[in-house]
Amino acid sequence: MNVSYRWLRDLVPGLDLDAEGVAEHLALRGAPVEEMSSPGALLGDVVVGHVLTAGKHPNADRLSLCTVDAGDGVKSVVCGAPNVKAGSWYPFAPVGAVLPGGVAIKKAKIRGEVSEGMLCSPREIGLGSDHSGILEIFGDFTPGESFVGAMGLDDVTMDVEITANRGDLLSHLGIARELASDRHGEARLPEIPGDPGIELTWKQGAPEVEAGGVRIRIDDPDLCSRFVGVVIRGVEIGPSPAWLQEQLRGAGARPINNVVDATNYLMLELGHPMHAYDLGRLAGPAIVVRRPRPGESTFTTLDEVERKITPEMLMICDGERPVGVGGVMGGLDSEVDHRTTDVLLECALFDPKSIRSTRRALGMSTDASYRFERGVDPEDIRDAVQRAVGVILATAGGRVDGPALDVCPHLFEARVVGLRLARIQQVLGVPFTAARVRELLSPLGFTFEGDGEGDLLIRVPGYRSWDVTREIDLIEEIARTHGYDAFPAELGPYRPGTVPDDPMFQLEDDLRRALVARGLFEAQTPAFVPEGEGDVRVSNPLNTQEPYMRRVVLPSLLRRVERNFSRGTKDVRLFEIATSFRRVGSGEAPAEESHLAVALTGARDAPHWSAPEQALDVWDVKGLLEDVASLAYRGSATVVPATGEPGLYEAGVTFVVRDGAGVEVGRGGRVRDGLVDAPVWAGSVWGIELKMPDEVTPVASPLYKPVPQYPAVERDLALLVPDAVPAETVLETVRRRTVELLEEATIFDVYQGEGLPLATRSVAIRLRFRAPERTLKDKEVDRVVQGVLAHLKEELGVEARG
């Protein structure tokens, strides 16, 4: 959003921050300033010129010859615009001036007459797109004074980044609250120059209200919960006064005419989009808020584009036809122009979801839809209309006809949220008193019910009703206004959680660690794909080229490989753990499965002088596939060569992964030629896609064991073991017999050959004994060893070698 620094100073008179200070303060509050600029940065050479005479050029029918007082003398100027007239004021670029775009003004002879400068159009000085005539300015000026200073273009425009949940910051008043809440003054609305101060009377009802010869009705209260209208008759459409034009230009807006500028001014100041209809063009005259009727399939908006409308969209209609797309843009047939004398001023409250879907379906975005999508203040609609009426009466004249109409089928009720002081400390780690909480939240518009010092009840203002709904939201506001940089840097005491992660999350983390250890990078790609890669269609896709949810993940990674190829990168190692979507049946939710996808190409190892570069081959991919399949399926999966249709892969170099039940759960191999747009220097592209198991056996959490304090005692045994007895069986028998004192039993040697009885082998076992609370004695260990030998002989026929 473009924010005018001068406008902020008007709203917060005590503001003691310069533009850079404001930018720093907003960044700390979560609304960083992306860029700062000045509307008049490139207009330093332009001055205010007073046209003294304007007559026909003696040698050209379409040119005028003017004399202009530029402050340093009277200049002769040849002009091609038809609207220049004597006695008026215009921006004047003298000889030597440089205009936006690098245009240098030189003294020239045009059709035999000398021209010592140029009278400028809005497009020539970057203040609009109109090039049909010279920009006439109105006010009390001095010839030769700076055009930038005279028009208030010495402002600073700040491009503030607003997050989607902070619709209240899409206005200068919302930004001003953030500044005023930190002892930089008090936010209040400035007076409107020339405001006659007429107080509106109101007529409220639902679903229809009529007054001033106009009827307003809401047929779809679920999509429009409130619609306010005021009839103003006898307005005179013309340019806005200098103060209004300055405010709009400082915020990056282009002045149009006094009535339209008034609605834009209130939108930028208070965040309430408004629209003014030419009352003489409304059938009825009436306003009906409804969906399109049969036969109403197209509508021409203010930008002169004919758009297709659907039955789900909300339209603003007169007594016969649509005159506007609700919350998005008005219609061409009812716009205010120089012929307008009576207007209907509108301010409404629309459903954000409806506005979002309509805007996407129409393929357009406006300042109004941008605000309605994020939620506007449902409480101060009347105050906003009252102020807008004041601006229109002050700049365009006229009179209010009858009471203002307020159709309100659903009255807004403010939310009250409980806040526990103990919970604040638990979340933020710092105690806050009730007084401190009031000090932080009150400047933002939050009010407190009761004067208690314990738990608090806080009323949420309307402009924050969209994002502050829970106790944790209030705690976030406290942290934000207190200042994240004001919290202590040391780590306080805390108790870690004892609830283990979901087994699937543990498995995904294990796979990530294993793949990163092999040099792969994790990617995150959108789930939206073209038609051929999915069968679950999205009802409101982000773009028409990718209207489906992906059925497999690997093609998305292959597009990332293509992007790396296009930038000259030949060694690519990517993996992604993501969700795939599969259609189940009509009316049923799609089936979702977690998949692991891997895309590889290029060299096996990083380049090094000690060895020539070797490309990845099929055995590298098979080894990686075996490792991830074993990890995912806890050793029960097998990898075998693929048979039949290879799918994405090339026949003969494709492997299939089967789980313990023999069901195919994944594939890997070389990607078929033609599936990847690869340059000639690129190597083979390899891919893997593995379905994650539906149920994952949780891994036992490691248990803490203290470091032993007492020494261990070791005994080596040489055993004659029959060939028919596995060595592991011998170890299991030893462990069962010595479960209390035995710490470890390992095989360190096996001998077969001369000197041994037939069908036997010698197995050497090392036993380590330790008691956790005392030092073992040799005699005690010897008794245990003798018992082990006796048990082995009795159970397995294993004897000690002599």
Coordinates of N, CA and C in Angstrom, one line a residue, residues 324-405:
G324 N -23.1 -2.3 -11.3 CA -21.8 -2.5 -10.6 C -21.5 -3.9 -10.2
V325 N -20.3 -4.3 -10.1 CA -19.9 -5.6 -9.6 C -19.6 -5.4 -8.1
G326 N -20.5 -6.0 -7.2 CA -20.4 -5.7 -5.8 C -19.0 -5.8 -5.2
G327 N -18.4 -4.8 -4.6 CA -17.1 -4.8 -4.0 C -15.9 -4.9 -4.9
V328 N -16.2 -4.8 -6.2 CA -15.0 -4.9 -7.2 C -14.9 -3.6 -8.0
M329 N -15.9 -3.3 -8.8 CA -15.9 -2.1 -9.7 C -17.3 -1.7 -10.2
G330 N -17.5 -0.4 -10.4 CA -18.7 0.1 -10.9 C -18.8 -0.1 -12.4
G331 N -20.0 0.3 -12.9 CA -20.3 0.1 -14.3 C -20.1 1.4 -15.1
L332 N -19.9 1.2 -16.4 CA -19.6 2.3 -17.2 C -20.9 3.2 -17.4
D333 N -22.1 2.6 -17.3 CA -23.3 3.3 -17.6 C -23.8 4.2 -16.5
S334 N -23.2 4.1 -15.3 CA -23.6 4.9 -14.2 C -22.5 5.7 -13.6
E335 N -21.4 5.9 -14.3 CA -20.3 6.6 -13.7 C -20.6 8.1 -13.6
V336 N -19.9 8.7 -12.7 CA -20.0 10.2 -12.5 C -19.1 10.9 -13.6
D337 N -19.7 11.8 -14.3 CA -18.9 12.6 -15.3 C -19.3 14.1 -15.2
H338 N -18.8 14.9 -16.1 CA -19.1 16.3 -16.1 C -20.6 16.7 -16.2
R339 N -21.4 15.8 -16.7 CA -22.8 16.0 -16.8 C -23.6 15.7 -15.6
T340 N -23.0 15.1 -14.6 CA -23.7 14.7 -13.4 C -24.1 15.8 -12.5
T341 N -25.3 15.8 -12.0 CA -25.7 16.8 -11.0 C -26.2 16.2 -9.7
D342 N -26.7 15.0 -9.8 CA -27.2 14.3 -8.6 C -26.4 13.0 -8.5
V343 N -26.0 12.7 -7.2 CA -25.3 11.4 -7.0 C -25.8 10.7 -5.9
L344 N -25.6 9.3 -5.9 CA -25.9 8.4 -4.8 C -24.6 7.9 -4.3
L345 N -24.3 8.3 -3.1 CA -23.0 7.8 -2.5 C -23.3 6.5 -1.8
E346 N -22.4 5.5 -2.0 CA -22.6 4.2 -1.5 C -21.4 3.8 -0.6
C347 N -21.7 3.1 0.5 CA -20.7 2.4 1.3 C -21.3 1.1 1.8
A348 N -20.6 0.0 1.7 CA -21.3 -1.3 2.0 C -20.3 -2.2 2.7
L349 N -20.9 -3.3 3.1 CA -20.1 -4.4 3.8 C -20.4 -5.7 3.1
F350 N -19.3 -6.2 2.4 CA -19.5 -7.4 1.6 C -18.8 -8.6 2.2
D351 N -19.2 -9.8 1.8 CA -18.5 -11.0 2.3 C -17.2 -11.2 1.6
P352 N -16.1 -11.3 2.4 CA -14.7 -11.4 1.8 C -14.6 -12.5 0.8
K353 N -15.1 -13.7 1.2 CA -15.0 -14.9 0.3 C -15.7 -14.7 -1.0
S354 N -16.8 -14.1 -1.0 CA -17.5 -13.8 -2.2 C -16.8 -12.8 -3.1
I355 N -16.2 -11.8 -2.5 CA -15.4 -10.8 -3.3 C -14.2 -11.5 -3.9
R356 N -13.5 -12.4 -3.1 CA -12.3 -13.0 -3.6 C -12.6 -13.9 -4.8
S357 N -13.7 -14.7 -4.7 CA -14.0 -15.6 -5.8 C -14.5 -14.8 -7.0
T358 N -15.2 -13.7 -6.8 CA -15.7 -12.9 -8.0 C -14.5 -12.3 -8.7
R359 N -13.6 -11.7 -7.9 CA -12.4 -11.0 -8.5 C -11.6 -12.0 -9.3
R360 N -11.4 -13.2 -8.7 CA -10.6 -14.2 -9.5 C -11.3 -14.7 -10.8
A361 N -12.6 -14.9 -10.7 CA -13.3 -15.3 -11.9 C -13.3 -14.2 -12.9
L362 N -13.3 -13.0 -12.6 CA -13.3 -11.9 -13.5 C -11.8 -11.6 -14.0
G363 N -10.9 -12.1 -13.3 CA -9.5 -11.9 -13.7 C -9.0 -10.4 -13.5
M364 N -9.5 -9.8 -12.4 CA -9.2 -8.4 -12.1 C -9.0 -8.2 -10.6
S365 N -8.3 -7.1 -10.3 CA -8.1 -6.8 -8.9 C -8.1 -5.2 -8.8
T366 N -8.9 -4.7 -7.9 CA -9.0 -3.3 -7.7 C -8.7 -2.9 -6.3
D367 N -8.5 -1.6 -6.0 CA -8.3 -1.2 -4.7 C -9.4 -1.5 -3.7
A368 N -10.7 -1.5 -4.3 CA -11.8 -1.9 -3.5 C -11.8 -3.4 -3.1
S369 N -11.7 -4.2 -4.1 CA -11.7 -5.7 -3.9 C -10.5 -6.1 -3.0
Y370 N -9.4 -5.4 -3.1 CA -8.2 -5.8 -2.3 C -8.6 -5.5 -0.8
R371 N -9.3 -4.5 -0.5 CA -9.7 -4.2 0.9 C -10.9 -5.1 1.4
F372 N -11.9 -5.3 0.5 CA -13.0 -6.1 0.9 C -12.6 -7.6 1.2
E373 N -11.6 -8.1 0.4 CA -11.1 -9.4 0.6 C -10.5 -9.6 2.0
R374 N -9.9 -8.6 2.5 CA -9.2 -8.7 3.8 C -10.1 -8.2 4.9
G375 N -11.3 -7.6 4.6 CA -12.2 -7.2 5.7 C -12.1 -5.8 6.0
V376 N -13.2 -5.0 5.9 CA -13.2 -3.6 6.3 C -13.9 -3.5 7.6
D377 N -13.8 -2.3 8.2 CA -14.4 -2.0 9.5 C -15.9 -2.1 9.4
P378 N -16.6 -3.0 10.1 CA -18.0 -3.1 10.1 C -18.7 -2.1 11.0
E379 N -18.0 -1.4 11.9 CA -18.6 -0.5 12.9 C -18.7 0.9 12.5
D380 N -17.7 1.5 11.8 CA -17.7 2.9 11.5 C -18.2 3.3 10.1
I381 N -19.1 2.5 9.5 CA -19.6 2.8 8.2 C -20.3 4.2 8.2
R382 N -21.1 4.4 9.2 CA -21.8 5.7 9.2 C -20.9 6.9 9.4
D383 N -19.9 6.7 10.2 CA -18.9 7.8 10.4 C -18.1 8.1 9.0
A384 N -17.8 7.0 8.3 CA -17.1 7.2 7.1 C -18.0 7.9 6.0
V385 N -19.3 7.5 6.0 CA -20.2 8.2 5.1 C -20.4 9.7 5.4
Q386 N -20.5 9.9 6.7 CA -20.6 11.3 7.2 C -19.4 12.1 6.7
R387 N -18.2 11.6 6.8 CA -17.0 12.3 6.4 C -17.0 12.5 4.9
A388 N -17.4 11.4 4.2 CA -17.4 11.5 2.7 C -18.4 12.6 2.2
V389 N -19.5 12.7 2.9 CA -20.5 13.7 2.5 C -19.9 15.1 2.7
G390 N -19.2 15.3 3.8 CA -18.5 16.5 4.1 C -17.5 16.9 3.1
V391 N -16.7 15.9 2.6 CA -15.8 16.2 1.5 C -16.5 16.6 0.2
I392 N -17.5 15.9 -0.1 CA -18.2 16.2 -1.4 C -18.9 17.6 -1.3
L393 N -19.5 17.9 -0.2 CA -20.2 19.2 -0.1 C -19.1 20.3 -0.1
A394 N -18.0 20.0 0.4 CA -16.9 21.1 0.5 C -16.3 21.3 -0.9
T395 N -16.2 20.2 -1.7 CA -15.5 20.3 -3.0 C -16.4 20.4 -4.2
A396 N -17.6 19.9 -4.1 CA -18.5 19.9 -5.3 C -19.8 20.6 -5.0
G397 N -20.0 21.1 -3.8 CA -21.3 21.7 -3.5 C -22.4 20.7 -3.4
G398 N -23.7 21.3 -3.5 CA -24.8 20.4 -3.5 C -25.5 20.4 -2.1
R399 N -26.5 19.6 -2.0 CA -27.3 19.4 -0.7 C -27.7 18.0 -0.6
V400 N -27.8 17.6 0.7 CA -28.2 16.2 1.0 C -29.7 16.2 1.0
D401 N -30.3 15.2 0.2 CA -31.7 15.1 0.0 C -32.2 14.0 0.9
G402 N -32.9 14.3 2.0 CA -33.5 13.3 2.9 C -32.5 12.7 3.8
P403 N -33.0 11.7 4.6 CA -32.1 11.0 5.5 C -31.2 10.0 4.7
A404 N -30.1 9.7 5.3 CA -29.2 8.7 4.7 C -29.9 7.3 5.0
L405 N -29.8 6.4 4.0 CA -30.4 5.1 4.0 C -29.4 4.1 4.5

